């Protein structure tokens, strides 16, 4: 099935290179006008399409090629929706990959022995959880722009959320500070990095971290990063409550840790499934190595209707702005049917800062109302130690 799927995508790309007929031109012109109205002024789009010759027939051919891919994508992902008019629809997969992660550092897969697939103790797991709706602790969706700072965005968001869940104090840590202070600076700083490095820097400097307002994100516009600046002006403004950084892997580990906090993961994004994703639950990606750090902000189950089994999913926050996917988020299928590494490799490399205050404080800081999943016999953690995982 997968070889057939790739054959269809290649065929669709070939269709895009053919001459535009008079019969199809009016509809394609309407589609192009609608796409330009939605995304023509978007900074990400202008950056990604900079090498593309803006000849009308070239753009029309790309819309046609994207439209030809939709049936195959829908067949492979029956619970997702796709569109030929998404933010990145007019890019080829190769152009999209260059925009998203060329030169980006990629984490090594963790062995199963390295994971922290511990059993959560104290009560049943929640049926669903969404930290973006059930607390104020998750920073808003960001866009990385010209700088491949996905790892710094994910790191700052994870530590911001951990601090808030431990204290009730919502913060939005500076992505620019993480980027500048964990890399040498300059253009090389925008070629990628590791979220664990960013989180470790933050938690070792608890009284010197700055907010987004103190040090705004500028690398998205410049494509480079300044050398770590004097952060004495931020000294004491935030007393960061986040502990050591833990690495894990596996579906169970991710579900269990999401009981307490959002978790950093790496996913495979540079493919047609993500490029044309418009909503719903993605259940298939090409078997490629993960290329981008993201923040997993929850999980749940969706009833598909018509007597079909419900579909479990993870909710993931992107770094492409709110005009991509589901307001900047994507849902990835989870469970035993998606393979050992999860959909788009989402469970291969997980990391998070431990909550430095008792978990009871994290629960009090959110408006979370537990919903018990009777199908799951594992239990939720109520450990009230000084530092929990």
Coordinates of C-alpha atoms in Angstrom, one line a residue:
X1 CA 0.0 0.0 0.0
X2 CA 2.8 2.4 0.9
X3 CA 4.7 1.9 -2.4
X4 CA 1.5 2.5 -4.3
X5 CA 0.9 5.6 -2.2
X6 CA 4.3 7.0 -3.1
X7 CA 3.7 6.1 -6.8
X8 CA 0.5 8.2 -6.7
X9 CA 2.4 11.2 -5.2
X10 CA 5.1 11.0 -7.9
X11 CA 2.4 10.9 -10.5
X12 CA 0.6 13.9 -9.0
X13 CA 3.8 15.9 -9.0
X14 CA 4.3 15.1 -12.7
X15 CA 0.7 16.3 -13.4
X16 CA 1.7 19.6 -11.9
X17 CA 4.4 20.1 -14.4
X18 CA 2.1 19.7 -17.4
X19 CA 0.5 22.4 -19.4
X20 CA -2.6 24.1 -17.9
X21 CA -5.6 23.5 -20.2
X22 CA -8.2 26.2 -21.0
X23 CA -10.9 24.0 -19.4
X24 CA -9.2 23.8 -16.0
X25 CA -7.7 27.3 -15.9
X26 CA -10.7 29.2 -14.4
X27 CA -11.1 26.9 -11.4
X28 CA -7.3 26.9 -10.8
X29 CA -7.3 30.7 -11.1
X30 CA -10.0 30.9 -8.4
X31 CA -8.1 28.6 -6.2
X32 CA -4.9 30.6 -6.6
X33 CA -6.7 33.9 -5.8
X34 CA -8.1 32.3 -2.6
X35 CA -4.7 31.0 -1.6
X36 CA -3.1 34.3 -2.2
X37 CA -5.8 36.1 -0.1
X38 CA -5.2 33.7 2.8
X39 CA -1.4 33.3 2.7
X40 CA 0.1 35.7 0.1
X41 CA 1.4 38.0 2.8
X42 CA 2.4 35.3 5.3
X43 CA 6.1 35.7 6.3
X44 CA 6.7 31.9 6.4
X45 CA 5.2 31.4 3.0
X46 CA 7.2 34.3 1.4
X47 CA 10.4 32.8 2.9
X48 CA 9.7 29.3 1.8
X49 CA 8.7 30.3 -1.7
X50 CA 11.5 32.7 -2.3
X51 CA 13.3 30.4 -4.8
X52 CA 10.0 29.7 -6.7
X53 CA 9.5 31.4 -10.0
X54 CA 6.2 33.3 -9.6
X55 CA 5.0 32.6 -13.1
X56 CA 1.2 32.1 -13.0
X57 CA 1.2 28.8 -14.8
X58 CA 3.9 27.5 -12.4
X59 CA 1.7 28.3 -9.4
X60 CA -1.4 27.0 -11.1
X61 CA 0.4 23.7 -11.8
X62 CA 1.4 23.4 -8.2
X63 CA -2.2 23.9 -7.0
X64 CA -3.2 21.2 -9.5
X65 CA -0.5 18.9 -8.3
X66 CA -1.5 19.4 -4.6
X67 CA -5.1 18.7 -5.5
X68 CA -4.2 15.5 -7.2
X69 CA -2.5 14.2 -4.0
X70 CA -5.6 14.6 -1.9
X71 CA -7.3 11.3 -2.6
X72 CA -4.2 9.3 -1.8
X73 CA -3.6 11.2 1.4
X74 CA -7.2 10.8 2.5
X75 CA -7.0 7.0 1.8
X76 CA -3.9 6.7 4.0
X77 CA -5.3 9.0 6.7
X78 CA -9.1 8.4 6.9
X79 CA -9.6 10.4 10.0
X80 CA -7.7 13.5 8.8
X81 CA -8.6 16.2 6.3
X82 CA -6.3 17.7 3.7
X83 CA -6.4 20.6 1.3
X84 CA -4.7 21.9 -1.8
X85 CA -5.0 25.4 -0.3
X86 CA -3.0 25.0 2.9
X87 CA -0.3 27.4 4.0
X88 CA 2.5 25.3 2.3
X89 CA 0.5 23.8 -0.5
X90 CA 2.3 25.5 -3.3
X91 CA 5.7 24.1 -2.2
X92 CA 7.1 20.9 -3.4
X93 CA 8.1 18.4 -0.7
X94 CA 11.7 19.2 -1.3
X95 CA 11.2 22.9 -0.9
X96 CA 9.1 22.3 2.2
X97 CA 11.9 20.2 3.7
X98 CA 14.5 22.9 3.0
X99 CA 12.3 25.5 4.7
X100 CA 11.5 23.3 7.7
X101 CA 14.8 21.7 8.7
X102 CA 17.7 21.8 6.2
X103 CA 20.9 21.4 8.3
X104 CA 18.8 20.8 11.5
X105 CA 20.3 18.7 14.2
X106 CA 18.4 15.4 14.8
X107 CA 18.3 13.6 18.1
X108 CA 19.4 10.0 18.4
X109 CA 16.6 7.5 19.1
X110 CA 16.6 6.3 22.6
X111 CA 16.8 2.6 23.3
X112 CA 13.8 1.1 25.1
X113 CA 16.1 0.7 28.2
X114 CA 16.7 4.4 28.2
X115 CA 13.0 5.2 28.5
X116 CA 11.3 6.0 31.7
X117 CA 8.3 3.8 31.1
X118 CA 7.4 3.9 34.8
X119 CA 3.9 3.0 36.0
X120 CA 2.0 6.0 37.3
X121 CA 0.9 5.3 40.9
X122 CA -2.2 6.5 42.7
X123 CA -5.2 6.3 40.5
X124 CA -6.6 5.7 37.0
X125 CA -5.2 7.6 34.0
X126 CA -7.3 10.4 32.6
X127 CA -9.4 9.6 29.5
X128 CA -8.2 12.8 27.9
X129 CA -6.2 15.9 28.7
X130 CA -5.5 19.1 26.9
X131 CA -3.2 21.5 28.7
X132 CA -4.0 24.3 26.2
X133 CA -7.6 24.3 27.4
X134 CA -7.4 23.1 30.9
X135 CA -4.8 25.5 32.2
X136 CA -3.2 28.8 31.3
X137 CA 0.3 27.4 31.5
X138 CA 1.0 26.6 27.8
X139 CA 2.5 29.6 25.9
X140 CA 0.8 30.5 22.6
X141 CA 1.7 29.1 19.2
X142 CA 4.9 30.4 17.9
X143 CA 6.4 30.6 14.4
X144 CA 10.2 30.0 13.8
X145 CA 10.5 32.2 10.7
X146 CA 14.0 32.3 9.1
X147 CA 15.6 30.5 12.0
X148 CA 15.3 26.8 12.6
X149 CA 14.6 27.4 16.3
X150 CA 12.0 24.7 16.8
X151 CA 14.1 23.1 19.5
X152 CA 14.4 26.4 21.4
X153 CA 10.7 27.1 21.1
X154 CA 9.8 23.7 22.4
X155 CA 12.3 24.0 25.2
X156 CA 11.1 27.4 26.4
X157 CA 7.4 26.3 26.2
X158 CA 8.0 23.1 28.2
X159 CA 9.9 24.8 31.0
X160 CA 7.4 27.7 31.0
X161 CA 4.6 25.2 31.4
X162 CA 6.4 23.2 34.1
X163 CA 7.0 26.4 36.2
X164 CA 3.4 27.5 35.8
X165 CA 2.0 24.1 36.8
X166 CA 4.2 24.0 39.8
X167 CA 3.5 27.6 41.0
X168 CA 0.3 28.9 39.3
X169 CA 2.4 31.7 37.7
X170 CA 2.0 31.8 33.9
X171 CA 5.2 32.8 32.1
X172 CA 6.4 32.8 28.6
X173 CA 10.2 32.3 28.6
X174 CA 12.3 34.0 26.0
X175 CA 13.0 31.7 23.0
X176 CA 15.7 34.2 21.9
X177 CA 17.6 33.8 25.2
X178 CA 17.5 30.1 24.9
X179 CA 18.7 30.3 21.3
X180 CA 21.5 32.8 22.0
X181 CA 22.8 31.3 25.3
X182 CA 23.0 27.7 24.2
X183 CA 24.6 28.2 20.8
X184 CA 27.7 30.1 19.6
X185 CA 25.7 32.8 18.0
X186 CA 25.5 34.0 14.4
X187 CA 23.9 32.2 11.5
X188 CA 25.1 28.8 12.7
X189 CA 22.8 29.2 15.7
X190 CA 19.8 28.9 13.3
X191 CA 20.8 25.6 11.9
X192 CA 19.1 23.6 14.6
X193 CA 19.8 22.3 18.1
X194 CA 18.4 20.0 20.8
X195 CA 15.5 20.8 23.0
X196 CA 17.2 18.9 25.9
X197 CA 20.1 21.3 25.7
X198 CA 17.8 24.3 25.8
X199 CA 15.8 23.0 28.8
X200 CA 19.0 22.0 30.7
X201 CA 20.4 25.6 30.3
X202 CA 17.1 27.1 31.6
X203 CA 16.9 24.9 34.7
X204 CA 20.5 25.5 35.6
X205 CA 20.0 29.3 35.5
X206 CA 16.7 29.6 37.5
X207 CA 17.3 33.1 38.7
X208 CA 18.6 34.6 35.4
X209 CA 16.0 33.6 32.9
X210 CA 14.1 36.2 30.9
X211 CA 10.6 36.5 29.6
X212 CA 9.6 36.9 26.0
X213 CA 8.9 40.6 26.7
X214 CA 12.4 41.1 28.2
X215 CA 14.2 39.5 25.2
X216 CA 11.9 39.3 22.2
X217 CA 12.4 36.8 19.4
X218 CA 14.3 38.4 16.6
X219 CA 16.1 35.5 14.9
X220 CA 12.9 34.7 12.9
X221 CA 13.4 37.9 11.0
X222 CA 17.2 38.0 10.8
X223 CA 18.0 34.3 10.3
X224 CA 20.9 34.5 12.9
X225 CA 21.3 34.9 16.6
X226 CA 23.3 37.3 18.7
X227 CA 25.8 36.1 21.3
X228 CA 24.3 35.5 24.7
X229 CA 23.4 39.0 26.0
X230 CA 23.6 40.4 29.5
X231 CA 20.7 38.9 31.3
X232 CA 21.3 40.7 34.6
X233 CA 18.3 42.9 33.9
X234 CA 16.1 39.8 34.3
X235 CA 17.9 38.7 37.5
X236 CA 15.3 37.7 40.1
X237 CA 12.3 38.7 37.9
X238 CA 11.5 35.0 37.6
X239 CA 12.4 32.4 40.2
X240 CA 12.1 29.4 38.0
X241 CA 10.6 26.3 39.5
X242 CA 11.6 23.4 37.2
X243 CA 13.9 20.5 38.0
X244 CA 16.2 18.2 36.1
X245 CA 15.5 17.2 32.5
X246 CA 14.4 13.7 32.0
X247 CA 14.4 11.7 28.7
X248 CA 12.0 8.9 27.9
X249 CA 10.3 7.1 25.0
X250 CA 7.3 5.1 24.2
X251 CA 3.5 5.6 24.0
X252 CA 3.0 4.7 27.7
X253 CA 5.6 7.1 28.9
X254 CA 4.1 9.9 26.9
X255 CA 0.6 9.3 28.1
X256 CA 1.7 8.9 31.7
X257 CA 3.8 12.1 31.8
X258 CA 1.0 14.1 30.1
X259 CA -1.0 13.5 33.3
X260 CA 1.3 16.2 34.8
X261 CA 2.6 18.4 32.1
X262 CA 3.3 19.0 28.4
X263 CA 6.2 17.0 26.9
X264 CA 8.8 17.7 24.2
X265 CA 8.9 15.2 21.4
X266 CA 10.5 15.0 18.0
X267 CA 8.4 14.3 14.9
X268 CA 8.8 13.7 11.1
X269 CA 7.3 16.8 9.5
X270 CA 8.9 17.2 6.1
X271 CA 6.4 15.3 4.1
X272 CA 3.2 15.7 2.1
X273 CA 1.0 14.6 5.0
X274 CA 2.1 17.6 7.1
X275 CA 2.4 20.0 4.1
X276 CA -1.3 19.5 3.1
X277 CA -2.7 18.8 6.6
X278 CA -5.9 20.8 7.3
X279 CA -7.3 19.0 10.4
X280 CA -8.3 15.8 12.0
X281 CA -6.2 12.9 13.2
X282 CA -3.1 12.0 11.1
X283 CA -2.4 8.3 11.1
X284 CA 0.4 7.8 8.6
X285 CA 3.7 9.4 7.8
X286 CA 6.6 8.2 5.7
X287 CA 9.0 6.1 7.8
X288 CA 11.7 8.9 8.0
X289 CA 13.8 10.0 10.9
X290 CA 12.3 12.7 13.1
X291 CA 13.3 16.2 12.1
X292 CA 11.6 18.8 14.4
X293 CA 11.0 19.4 18.1
X294 CA 7.4 20.0 19.1
X295 CA 5.4 20.2 22.3
X296 CA 2.9 17.5 23.0
X297 CA 0.1 19.2 24.9
X298 CA -2.4 16.5 25.4
X299 CA -4.2 13.4 24.2
X300 CA -7.7 12.1 23.8
X301 CA -10.1 9.9 21.8
X302 CA -12.4 10.9 19.0
X303 CA -15.6 9.1 18.1
X304 CA -15.6 8.5 14.4
X305 CA -19.3 7.6 14.2
X306 CA -21.0 5.0 12.0
X307 CA -20.2 2.3 14.5
X308 CA -16.4 2.5 13.8
X309 CA -14.0 2.2 16.7
X310 CA -12.9 5.5 18.3
X311 CA -9.5 6.9 17.4
X312 CA -6.9 7.8 20.1
X313 CA -4.6 10.7 19.4
X314 CA -1.9 12.9 20.8
X315 CA -2.3 16.7 20.4
X316 CA 0.9 18.4 19.2
X317 CA 1.8 22.1 19.0
X318 CA 3.7 23.2 15.8
X319 CA 6.1 26.1 15.2
X320 CA 4.3 27.3 12.0
X321 CA 1.8 29.8 13.4
X322 CA -1.9 29.6 14.0
X323 CA -2.8 29.6 10.3
X324 CA -1.5 26.1 9.9
X325 CA -3.3 22.9 10.9
X326 CA -5.8 23.2 13.7
X327 CA -4.9 26.7 14.8
X328 CA -1.3 25.7 14.9
X329 CA -1.8 22.2 16.3
X330 CA -2.0 18.8 14.8
X331 CA -3.4 15.5 16.2
X332 CA -1.5 12.3 15.6
X333 CA -3.0 8.8 16.0
X334 CA -1.7 6.9 19.0
X335 CA -2.0 3.3 20.3
X336 CA -0.9 -0.1 19.3
X337 CA -2.0 0.2 15.7
X338 CA 0.5 3.0 14.7
X339 CA 3.8 1.2 15.2
X340 CA 6.5 1.1 17.8
X341 CA 7.7 4.7 17.3
X342 CA 4.2 6.3 17.1
X343 CA 2.7 8.2 14.2
X344 CA 5.4 10.4 12.6
X345 CA 7.9 9.0 15.2
X346 CA 6.3 11.1 18.0
X347 CA 7.2 8.7 20.8
X348 CA 10.8 8.0 19.8
X349 CA 12.5 10.8 21.9
X350 CA 10.6 12.5 24.7
X351 CA 12.0 14.9 27.3
X352 CA 10.6 17.2 30.0
X353 CA 11.8 19.1 33.1
X354 CA 10.6 17.6 36.3
X355 CA 8.2 19.6 38.4
X356 CA 10.2 21.1 41.3
X357 CA 7.2 21.5 43.6
X358 CA 4.6 18.8 44.5
X359 CA 2.3 17.6 41.8
X360 CA -0.6 18.7 44.0
X361 CA 0.5 22.3 43.2
X362 CA 0.4 21.6 39.5
X363 CA -3.2 20.2 39.8
X364 CA -4.3 23.3 41.8
X365 CA -2.7 25.6 39.2
X366 CA -4.9 24.2 36.4
X367 CA -8.7 24.0 36.0
X368 CA -8.3 20.3 35.2
X369 CA -11.3 18.1 36.0
X370 CA -10.2 14.4 35.8
X371 CA -12.2 12.1 33.6
X372 CA -11.5 8.5 34.4
X373 CA -10.9 6.0 31.6
X374 CA -12.4 2.8 32.7
X375 CA -10.5 1.0 29.9
X376 CA -7.2 1.8 31.5
X377 CA -6.2 0.0 34.7
X378 CA -3.0 2.1 35.2
X379 CA -3.1 4.8 37.8
X380 CA -2.3 8.5 38.0
X381 CA 0.6 9.8 40.1
X382 CA -0.1 11.5 43.4
X383 CA 3.5 11.6 44.5
X384 CA 4.1 14.7 46.7
X385 CA 7.8 14.5 46.8
X386 CA 9.9 17.7 46.4
X387 CA 10.8 16.8 42.8
X388 CA 8.6 14.5 40.7
X389 CA 8.9 12.9 37.3

